[in-house]
XYZ file of N, CA and C in Angstrom:
354
model
N 56.410 64.065 70.070
C 56.798 64.339 71.451
C 58.170 64.999 71.421
N 58.299 66.169 72.049
C 59.589 66.853 72.035
C 60.589 66.126 72.938
N 61.868 66.409 72.707
C 62.931 65.685 73.407
C 62.874 65.851 74.919
N 62.558 67.065 75.395
C 62.502 67.277 76.845
C 61.406 66.429 77.483
N 60.249 66.398 76.856
C 59.130 65.616 77.384
C 59.454 64.127 77.335
N 60.102 63.711 76.266
C 60.508 62.315 76.118
C 61.509 61.939 77.210
N 62.485 62.810 77.445
C 63.467 62.561 78.504
C 62.790 62.441 79.864
N 61.849 63.341 80.146
C 61.144 63.309 81.427
C 60.346 62.023 81.589
N 59.700 61.599 80.515
C 58.878 60.383 80.586
C 59.748 59.154 80.840
N 60.851 59.023 80.111
C 61.720 57.864 80.323
C 62.396 57.918 81.683
N 62.755 59.115 82.124
C 63.336 59.253 83.459
C 62.319 58.838 84.520
N 61.079 59.247 84.334
C 60.024 58.876 85.286
C 59.844 57.362 85.320
N 59.920 56.728 84.173
C 59.713 55.276 84.101
C 60.946 54.471 84.504
N 62.049 55.156 84.773
C 63.269 54.460 85.192
C 63.163 53.915 86.608
N 62.214 54.414 87.378
C 62.069 53.984 88.770
C 61.036 52.855 88.864
N 61.359 51.759 89.566
C 60.433 50.627 89.651
C 59.114 50.963 90.359
N 59.143 51.853 91.336
C 57.893 52.230 92.020
C 56.989 52.969 91.049
N 57.564 53.879 90.277
C 56.745 54.625 89.316
C 56.217 53.708 88.214
N 57.030 52.737 87.784
C 56.527 51.777 86.788
C 55.371 50.977 87.369
N 55.476 50.602 88.645
C 54.385 49.855 89.290
C 53.137 50.720 89.396
N 53.318 52.004 89.669
C 52.162 52.910 89.731
C 51.504 53.010 88.358
N 52.303 53.156 87.313
C 51.758 53.209 85.954
C 51.017 51.909 85.633
N 51.609 50.778 86.008
C 50.954 49.483 85.764
C 49.615 49.419 86.491
N 49.577 49.866 87.731
C 48.319 49.862 88.498
C 47.292 50.788 87.856
N 47.731 51.969 87.429
C 46.803 52.930 86.818
C 46.302 52.462 85.458
N 46.997 51.521 84.842
C 46.526 50.996 83.555
C 45.226 50.225 83.722
N 44.919 49.826 84.953
C 43.658 49.112 85.210
C 42.547 50.053 85.653
N 42.883 51.329 85.885
C 41.878 52.306 86.286
C 42.457 53.333 87.239
N 41.767 54.430 87.375
C 42.202 55.518 88.244
C 42.237 55.064 89.698
N 43.059 55.752 90.491
C 43.195 55.397 91.909
C 43.631 56.631 92.691
N 43.358 56.606 93.971
C 43.811 57.680 94.861
C 45.228 57.372 95.338
N 45.852 58.361 95.969
C 47.193 58.160 96.519
C 47.166 57.035 97.550
N 46.153 57.018 98.401
C 46.043 55.948 99.407
C 45.983 54.575 98.751
N 45.201 54.462 97.702
C 45.081 53.176 97.003
C 46.407 52.802 96.327
N 47.080 53.795 95.767
C 48.359 53.527 95.102
C 49.456 53.170 96.093
N 49.350 53.702 97.310
C 50.387 53.474 98.325
C 50.287 52.094 98.981
N 49.118 51.466 98.924
C 48.885 50.195 99.640
C 49.961 49.131 99.432
N 50.367 48.823 98.202
C 51.309 47.704 98.041
C 52.762 48.033 98.387
N 53.061 49.287 98.665
C 54.448 49.682 98.878
C 54.755 49.865 100.353
N 55.987 49.588 100.696
C 56.452 49.776 102.062
C 57.163 51.131 102.160
N 56.472 52.163 101.653
C 56.982 53.533 101.725
C 55.834 54.427 102.174
N 56.150 55.637 102.564
C 55.114 56.536 103.076
C 54.217 57.043 101.943
N 53.059 57.511 102.320
C 52.152 58.110 101.329
C 52.775 59.360 100.728
N 53.570 60.066 101.534
C 54.256 61.251 101.009
C 55.241 60.861 99.901
N 55.924 59.750 100.097
C 56.861 59.275 99.072
C 56.101 58.900 97.802
N 54.960 58.251 97.962
C 54.140 57.901 96.806
C 53.660 59.171 96.117
N 53.278 60.168 96.892
C 52.856 61.455 96.322
C 53.975 62.091 95.509
N 55.204 61.980 95.987
C 56.339 62.528 95.238
C 56.546 61.763 93.928
N 56.386 60.447 93.980
C 56.479 59.652 92.748
C 55.388 60.073 91.762
N 54.195 60.277 92.258
C 53.090 60.700 91.396
C 53.390 62.078 90.795
N 53.986 62.969 91.592
C 54.338 64.296 91.090
C 55.332 64.196 89.928
N 56.285 63.276 90.023
C 57.246 63.070 88.930
C 56.507 62.576 87.691
N 55.610 61.622 87.872
C 54.827 61.107 86.746
C 53.945 62.196 86.144
N 53.417 63.058 86.994
C 52.565 64.148 86.524
C 53.383 65.167 85.718
N 54.565 65.538 86.210
C 55.432 66.475 85.481
C 55.846 65.915 84.126
N 55.991 64.607 84.056
C 56.392 63.972 82.800
C 55.226 63.854 81.819
N 54.026 64.117 82.298
C 52.851 64.037 81.434
C 52.226 62.658 81.356
N 52.729 61.719 82.135
C 52.195 60.354 82.074
C 50.905 60.175 82.866
N 50.714 60.996 83.901
C 49.480 60.904 84.693
C 48.917 62.305 84.911
N 47.643 62.346 85.225
C 46.965 63.585 85.592
C 46.182 63.331 86.864
N 45.789 64.417 87.516
C 44.940 64.312 88.708
C 43.679 65.112 88.459
N 42.615 64.672 89.092
C 41.357 65.416 89.023
C 40.785 65.507 90.426
N 39.734 66.267 90.556
C 39.076 66.396 91.854
C 37.665 65.842 91.723
N 37.336 64.951 92.629
C 36.005 64.353 92.678
C 35.556 64.457 94.130
N 34.924 65.582 94.470
C 34.556 65.891 95.855
C 35.829 65.906 96.697
N 35.934 65.037 97.685
C 37.130 64.978 98.523
C 38.224 64.100 97.928
N 37.883 63.317 96.946
C 38.868 62.434 96.304
C 39.668 63.200 95.259
N 40.923 62.841 95.135
C 41.770 63.390 94.071
C 42.401 62.215 93.312
N 41.597 61.564 92.480
C 42.134 60.398 91.775
C 43.232 60.758 90.778
N 44.114 59.793 90.589
C 45.211 59.903 89.626
C 44.808 59.065 88.418
N 45.043 59.605 87.233
C 44.650 58.935 85.988
C 45.871 58.772 85.092
N 45.965 57.655 84.442
C 47.020 57.418 83.465
C 46.635 58.114 82.163
N 47.572 58.802 81.549
C 47.337 59.435 80.253
C 47.773 58.455 79.171
N 46.807 57.732 78.631
C 47.102 56.698 77.640
C 47.750 57.289 76.390
N 47.396 58.506 76.035
C 47.996 59.133 74.849
C 49.491 59.380 75.050
N 49.891 59.718 76.274
C 51.313 59.910 76.550
C 52.068 58.596 76.370
N 51.492 57.505 76.839
C 52.121 56.195 76.646
C 52.165 55.836 75.165
N 51.123 56.197 74.439
C 51.084 55.925 73.002
C 52.203 56.686 72.286
N 52.477 57.913 72.705
C 53.569 58.683 72.093
C 54.917 58.022 72.365
N 55.103 57.500 73.580
C 56.349 56.780 73.892
C 56.461 55.522 73.040
N 55.376 54.796 72.926
C 55.360 53.572 72.130
C 55.661 53.872 70.671
N 55.093 54.955 70.146
C 55.340 55.334 68.753
C 56.814 55.662 68.540
N 57.420 56.351 69.512
C 58.840 56.683 69.406
C 59.677 55.406 69.392
N 59.377 54.479 70.291
C 60.108 53.208 70.352
C 59.884 52.399 69.077
N 58.630 52.330 68.621
C 58.308 51.537 67.432
C 59.050 52.024 66.191
N 59.232 53.336 66.071
C 59.941 53.872 64.907
C 61.335 53.240 64.818
N 62.036 53.179 65.923
C 63.396 52.621 65.913
C 63.388 51.100 65.871
N 62.377 50.483 66.457
C 62.261 49.028 66.376
C 62.059 48.606 64.930
N 61.192 49.334 64.213
C 60.935 48.999 62.812
C 62.180 49.199 61.952
N 62.947 50.245 62.229
C 64.200 50.461 61.494
C 65.179 49.324 61.746
N 65.287 48.894 63.004
C 66.194 47.795 63.346
C 65.735 46.496 62.681
N 64.434 46.242 62.695
C 63.919 45.023 62.054
C 64.189 45.042 60.557
N 64.047 46.195 59.905
C 64.322 46.302 58.473
C 65.795 46.016 58.193
N 66.669 46.521 59.053
C 68.099 46.260 58.879
C 68.393 44.769 59.026
N 67.767 44.108 59.987
C 67.976 42.670 60.166
C 67.427 41.881 58.983
N 66.298 42.310 58.433
C 65.755 41.619 57.254
C 66.711 41.759 56.069
N 67.299 42.953 55.901
C 68.273 43.137 54.813
C 69.490 42.243 55.039
N 69.955 42.158 56.274
C 71.090 41.297 56.592
C 70.739 39.838 56.330
N 69.547 39.413 56.728
C 69.111 38.042 56.455
C 69.109 37.753 54.957
N 68.646 38.728 54.168
C 68.609 38.532 52.715
C 70.014 38.405 52.145
N 70.939 39.219 52.625
C 72.325 39.148 52.154
C 72.934 37.806 52.537
N 72.714 37.385 53.768
C 73.268 36.105 54.210
C 72.653 34.936 53.448
N 71.359 35.001 53.193
C 70.689 33.927 52.454
C 71.214 33.853 51.022
N 71.473 34.991 50.426
C 71.976 35.013 49.047
C 73.404 34.478 48.960
N 74.172 34.625 50.035
C 75.563 34.174 50.000
C 75.721 32.698 50.354
N 74.678 32.055 50.843
C 74.722 30.641 51.210
C 74.278 29.801 50.021
N 74.965 28.687 49.756
C 74.484 27.794 48.686
C 73.152 27.175 49.104
N 72.364 26.857 48.142
C 71.065 26.243 48.419
C 71.281 24.915 49.134
N 70.289 24.462 49.862
C 70.389 23.214 50.640
C 70.708 22.040 49.732
N 70.112 21.994 48.536
C 70.373 20.869 47.637
C 71.819 20.896 47.138
N 72.395 22.093 46.933
C 73.794 22.196 46.510
C 74.724 21.728 47.621
N 74.427 22.065 48.863
C 75.266 21.646 49.992
C 75.254 20.132 50.121
N 74.085 19.544 49.993
C 73.960 18.081 50.119
C 74.776 17.397 49.033
N 74.696 17.900 47.802
C 75.430 17.301 46.698
C 76.930 17.417 46.937
N 77.414 18.579 47.388
C 78.834 18.776 47.646
C 79.297 17.888 48.801
N 78.486 17.704 49.801
C 78.862 16.895 50.959
C 78.935 15.428 50.585
N 78.127 14.991 49.637
C 78.094 13.584 49.241
C 79.357 13.205 48.451
N 79.964 14.166 47.784
C 81.148 13.892 46.929
C 82.335 13.643 47.742
């Protein structure tokens, strides 16, 4: 995923309404009317949120007769997850190395007990 697309996706997900829309779409496609139901904002505002998600590549729209359902692009979410996982795995490896260094510098439990008893 290129940096511009990544920036757009994270920017889109920075808004709680858009995150809620993504969460709702994770259960299946929906129309703007269906997506607008739980929010106390206008359908036009929801449409603008969907447009931001669409520009970021996280959702797509299709035409089904008079319906224009919105669909979550699972592959786009997978690309975001892969980007996050790469850095999570690096951080975990660094913590494991630190744990190993700290464990090597600590006396064994039996040595501590013996020293404490003296």
